[in-house]
XYZ file of C-alpha atoms in Angstrom:
278
model
C 0.000 0.000 0.000
C 1.046 3.590 -0.618
C 1.453 6.000 2.299
C 1.079 9.765 1.918
C 3.526 12.242 3.447
C 1.406 15.149 4.651
C 2.467 18.714 3.812
C 0.245 21.260 5.604
C -0.929 24.057 3.269
C -0.482 27.712 4.109
C -2.981 29.441 6.384
C -5.582 31.876 5.006
C -6.185 35.230 6.658
C -8.539 34.927 9.636
C -11.474 37.328 9.504
C -11.629 39.327 12.724
C -7.928 38.893 13.481
C -6.373 40.560 10.429
C -7.040 44.183 9.532
C -9.659 44.724 6.861
C -8.215 45.171 3.349
C -7.955 48.309 1.263
C -9.265 48.876 -2.265
C -8.850 45.948 -4.651
C -5.680 45.855 -6.696
C -4.892 43.342 -9.415
C -2.627 40.789 -7.772
C -2.587 37.540 -5.841
C -5.664 35.625 -4.740
C -6.963 36.659 -1.322
C -8.358 33.958 0.984
C -10.207 34.601 4.249
C -11.338 32.162 6.943
C -14.511 32.866 8.948
C -15.136 30.549 11.906
C -18.645 31.107 13.259
C -17.862 28.818 16.196
C -15.661 31.569 17.666
C -17.140 34.066 20.097
C -15.981 37.055 18.015
C -17.460 35.838 14.727
C -19.936 38.154 12.948
C -23.203 37.667 14.821
C -26.895 38.428 14.535
C -26.375 42.093 15.381
C -24.482 42.573 12.138
C -27.385 41.473 9.955
C -27.937 45.129 9.091
C -25.639 44.728 6.056
C -27.642 41.769 4.702
C -30.427 42.299 2.186
C -34.022 41.141 2.573
C -33.410 37.843 0.801
C -30.374 37.016 2.956
C -32.188 37.876 6.174
C -35.063 35.666 5.112
C -32.709 32.769 4.466
C -31.072 33.307 7.859
C -34.458 33.190 9.635
C -35.387 29.990 7.812
C -32.648 27.888 9.412
C -34.003 25.545 12.058
C -30.684 25.218 13.896
C -29.050 28.214 15.529
C -25.590 26.964 14.546
C -26.608 26.927 10.870
C -28.139 30.393 11.114
C -25.011 31.735 12.816
C -22.786 30.188 10.154
C -24.820 31.738 7.348
C -24.919 35.186 8.950
C -21.189 35.132 9.753
C -20.175 34.063 6.237
C -22.451 36.446 4.339
C -21.747 39.380 6.631
C -18.005 38.833 6.143
C -18.499 38.552 2.366
C -20.337 41.868 2.200
C -17.899 43.682 4.477
C -14.830 42.413 2.616
C -16.350 43.260 -0.757
C -17.273 46.678 0.611
C -13.615 47.272 1.525
C -12.288 45.980 -1.793
C -14.799 47.992 -3.829
C -14.924 51.092 -1.612
C -18.689 50.936 -1.227
C -21.370 50.436 1.428
C -21.585 46.663 2.115
C -25.370 46.908 2.451
C -25.655 48.495 -1.008
C -24.033 45.589 -2.866
C -26.307 43.818 -5.343
C -25.469 40.267 -6.339
C -26.496 38.432 -9.473
C -25.760 35.128 -11.194
C -23.633 34.924 -14.307
C -24.994 32.700 -17.108
C -24.368 28.986 -16.667
C -21.589 27.857 -19.059
C -23.571 24.690 -19.804
C -27.059 25.988 -20.568
C -26.955 29.764 -20.309
C -29.398 29.802 -17.397
C -29.044 32.333 -14.541
C -27.328 29.974 -12.107
C -23.614 30.379 -12.830
C -21.030 32.108 -10.633
C -22.286 34.773 -8.217
C -21.006 38.253 -8.997
C -21.311 41.968 -8.329
C -22.010 44.022 -11.448
C -19.073 45.969 -12.912
C -16.746 44.803 -10.120
C -13.023 44.360 -10.909
C -12.850 41.109 -8.977
C -14.407 37.660 -8.724
C -15.307 35.890 -5.489
C -16.363 32.521 -4.119
C -17.790 31.417 -0.763
C -18.075 28.003 0.857
C -19.129 27.020 4.361
C -19.467 23.763 6.267
C -19.880 22.878 9.944
C -19.293 26.414 11.200
C -16.282 27.132 8.984
C -16.421 29.411 5.931
C -13.814 30.305 3.319
C -14.021 33.315 1.026
C -11.785 33.752 -2.013
C -11.275 36.916 -4.059
C -9.325 37.168 -7.321
C -9.000 39.201 -10.487
C -9.938 36.092 -12.473
C -12.706 33.476 -11.947
C -12.135 31.658 -8.666
C -13.757 28.850 -6.698
C -13.285 27.711 -3.101
C -14.603 24.774 -1.102
C -14.392 23.576 2.501
C -15.761 20.281 3.783
C -15.729 18.258 6.977
C -13.683 15.056 6.723
C -15.970 12.181 5.683
C -16.391 8.853 7.390
C -14.720 5.769 5.927
C -18.161 4.443 4.960
C -18.949 7.656 3.076
C -15.649 7.437 1.201
C -16.426 3.885 0.109
C -19.868 4.981 -1.067
C -18.932 8.163 -2.933
C -15.525 7.236 -4.367
C -17.228 5.593 -7.349
C -18.123 9.073 -8.635
C -14.460 10.099 -8.956
C -12.025 9.861 -11.863
C -10.722 6.325 -12.377
C -7.161 7.339 -11.445
C -8.413 8.887 -8.209
C -10.352 5.739 -7.383
C -7.186 3.704 -7.910
C -5.167 6.057 -5.697
C -7.677 5.754 -2.869
C -7.767 1.972 -3.170
C -3.969 1.860 -2.828
C -3.984 3.746 0.474
C -4.307 2.254 3.980
C -7.891 2.634 5.207
C -7.072 5.271 7.879
C -5.590 7.601 5.218
C -8.481 7.437 2.783
C -10.861 10.004 4.372
C -8.260 12.804 4.279
C -7.155 11.884 0.747
C -10.756 11.763 -0.439
C -11.498 15.131 1.180
C -8.539 16.714 -0.603
C -9.808 15.369 -3.904
C -13.430 16.362 -3.302
C -12.671 19.942 -2.249
C -10.366 20.435 -5.244
C -13.073 19.250 -7.602
C -15.771 21.429 -6.054
C -13.484 24.457 -6.019
C -12.639 23.947 -9.690
C -16.255 23.362 -10.744
C -17.442 26.400 -8.787
C -14.718 28.438 -10.456
C -15.876 27.377 -13.910
C -19.473 28.196 -12.972
C -20.835 24.743 -13.802
C -21.054 23.389 -10.269
C -21.508 19.648 -9.861
C -23.565 19.469 -13.049
C -20.311 18.779 -14.898
C -19.815 15.630 -12.839
C -16.881 14.464 -10.739
C -15.289 11.854 -13.004
C -14.358 14.050 -15.962
C -11.392 15.969 -14.499
C -8.437 14.502 -12.605
C -7.246 16.542 -9.607
C -5.517 13.817 -7.592
C -5.759 12.660 -3.990
C -2.165 13.339 -2.895
C -0.774 16.360 -1.096
C -0.100 18.196 -4.367
C -3.075 18.844 -6.671
C -2.821 17.679 -10.268
C -2.826 20.327 -12.951
C -5.876 21.286 -15.005
C -5.436 23.236 -18.235
C -5.912 26.993 -17.714
C -6.532 26.585 -13.964
C -4.381 26.447 -10.845
C -5.492 24.350 -7.875
C -4.201 24.924 -4.350
C -5.032 23.251 -1.052
C -5.967 25.661 1.734
C -5.314 25.098 5.406
C -8.537 24.579 7.374
C -9.392 23.949 11.044
C -8.900 20.394 12.352
C -11.371 17.924 10.896
C -11.829 19.913 7.679
C -10.268 20.043 4.227
C -10.304 22.958 1.808
C -9.093 23.980 -1.631
C -9.187 26.883 -4.055
C -9.038 27.050 -7.838
C -8.342 30.114 -9.955
C -8.219 30.556 -13.695
C -4.634 31.167 -14.761
C -3.586 34.776 -14.774
C -4.709 35.705 -11.256
C -1.281 34.936 -9.824
C -0.034 33.498 -6.525
C 2.263 35.237 -4.085
C 4.265 33.343 -1.489
C 5.047 36.236 0.844
C 1.631 37.880 1.046
C 0.184 36.821 4.452
C -3.346 37.764 3.461
C -3.321 35.469 0.468
C -2.548 32.239 2.289
C -0.662 30.947 -0.733
C 2.698 29.448 -1.417
C 4.964 30.490 -4.536
C -25.030 21.661 -24.449
C -27.796 21.304 -21.991
C -27.192 21.621 -18.328
C -28.309 18.164 -17.198
C -27.758 17.706 -13.449
C -26.505 14.337 -12.247
C -27.398 13.499 -8.658
C -24.307 13.158 -6.501
C -24.120 11.731 -3.013
C -22.123 14.180 -0.940
C -19.727 12.746 1.670
C -20.982 12.676 5.229
C -18.809 13.929 8.054
C -17.232 11.416 10.409
C -19.592 12.450 13.223
C -22.378 13.583 10.952
C -25.458 11.953 9.485
C -25.484 9.308 6.796
C -24.652 10.489 3.261
C -27.336 12.790 1.892
C -28.463 13.065 -1.687
C -27.916 16.416 -3.346
C -28.451 17.729 -6.832
C -25.580 19.780 -8.230
C -25.347 23.063 -6.387
C -25.131 26.402 -8.148
C -21.575 27.685 -8.257
C -21.887 30.285 -5.596
C -22.966 31.639 -2.278
């Protein structure tokens, strides 16, 4: 069996600990971590920057932890975009770009006439936000159980399935999570979401992502028990020494995909491909 030598990725900037950014300048990708489990995370009192639709979604959550996660992530998104764009966070208006597959209004989320692209992902109280001058996607997931890996691995590229099968059982959940987050980040960056399927592109399960033409994949450090990755279309650039970046130098026919369940979470749930966005 093959054993993986783990190389921890660089840390993203932590929202609430690092100073808010200045106006956006063309340069390296910027990654921010928002942990709604922390006492100083954006809370209900900051909902004033959210629009009517976002407040309605926040109220609809049955669990307080889910509501807090949503509010923290979307408040941070608006405040960071407000800093980058030099505008009132509450005045931002989001829309969906056309889907690359079918042209429908469910592609990447965007702000009209903005000089940057963004992506948001949250899971189990942890959110990641990515900002870049070129299309970008980010994903964070809780590590799956071994049973979930065995169930969902069949959706992956054949080379990735072979890599997982060659690993000792205890190493498979982390390797699978690396692969899954890379795929979701890439597919969110392209704007297709999971509708494109998980078996078409090879991203690898090892500690270094495989290359995809015109895109750069990078693993992102996440809190214990999570995995994360970011993908940006080539041209955005990476910068090793920028602490805020966290980086080192047809018809749209959805295919149902079983998402991996967390190790302490419920059994795998069925989900149709998600829109590539917030």
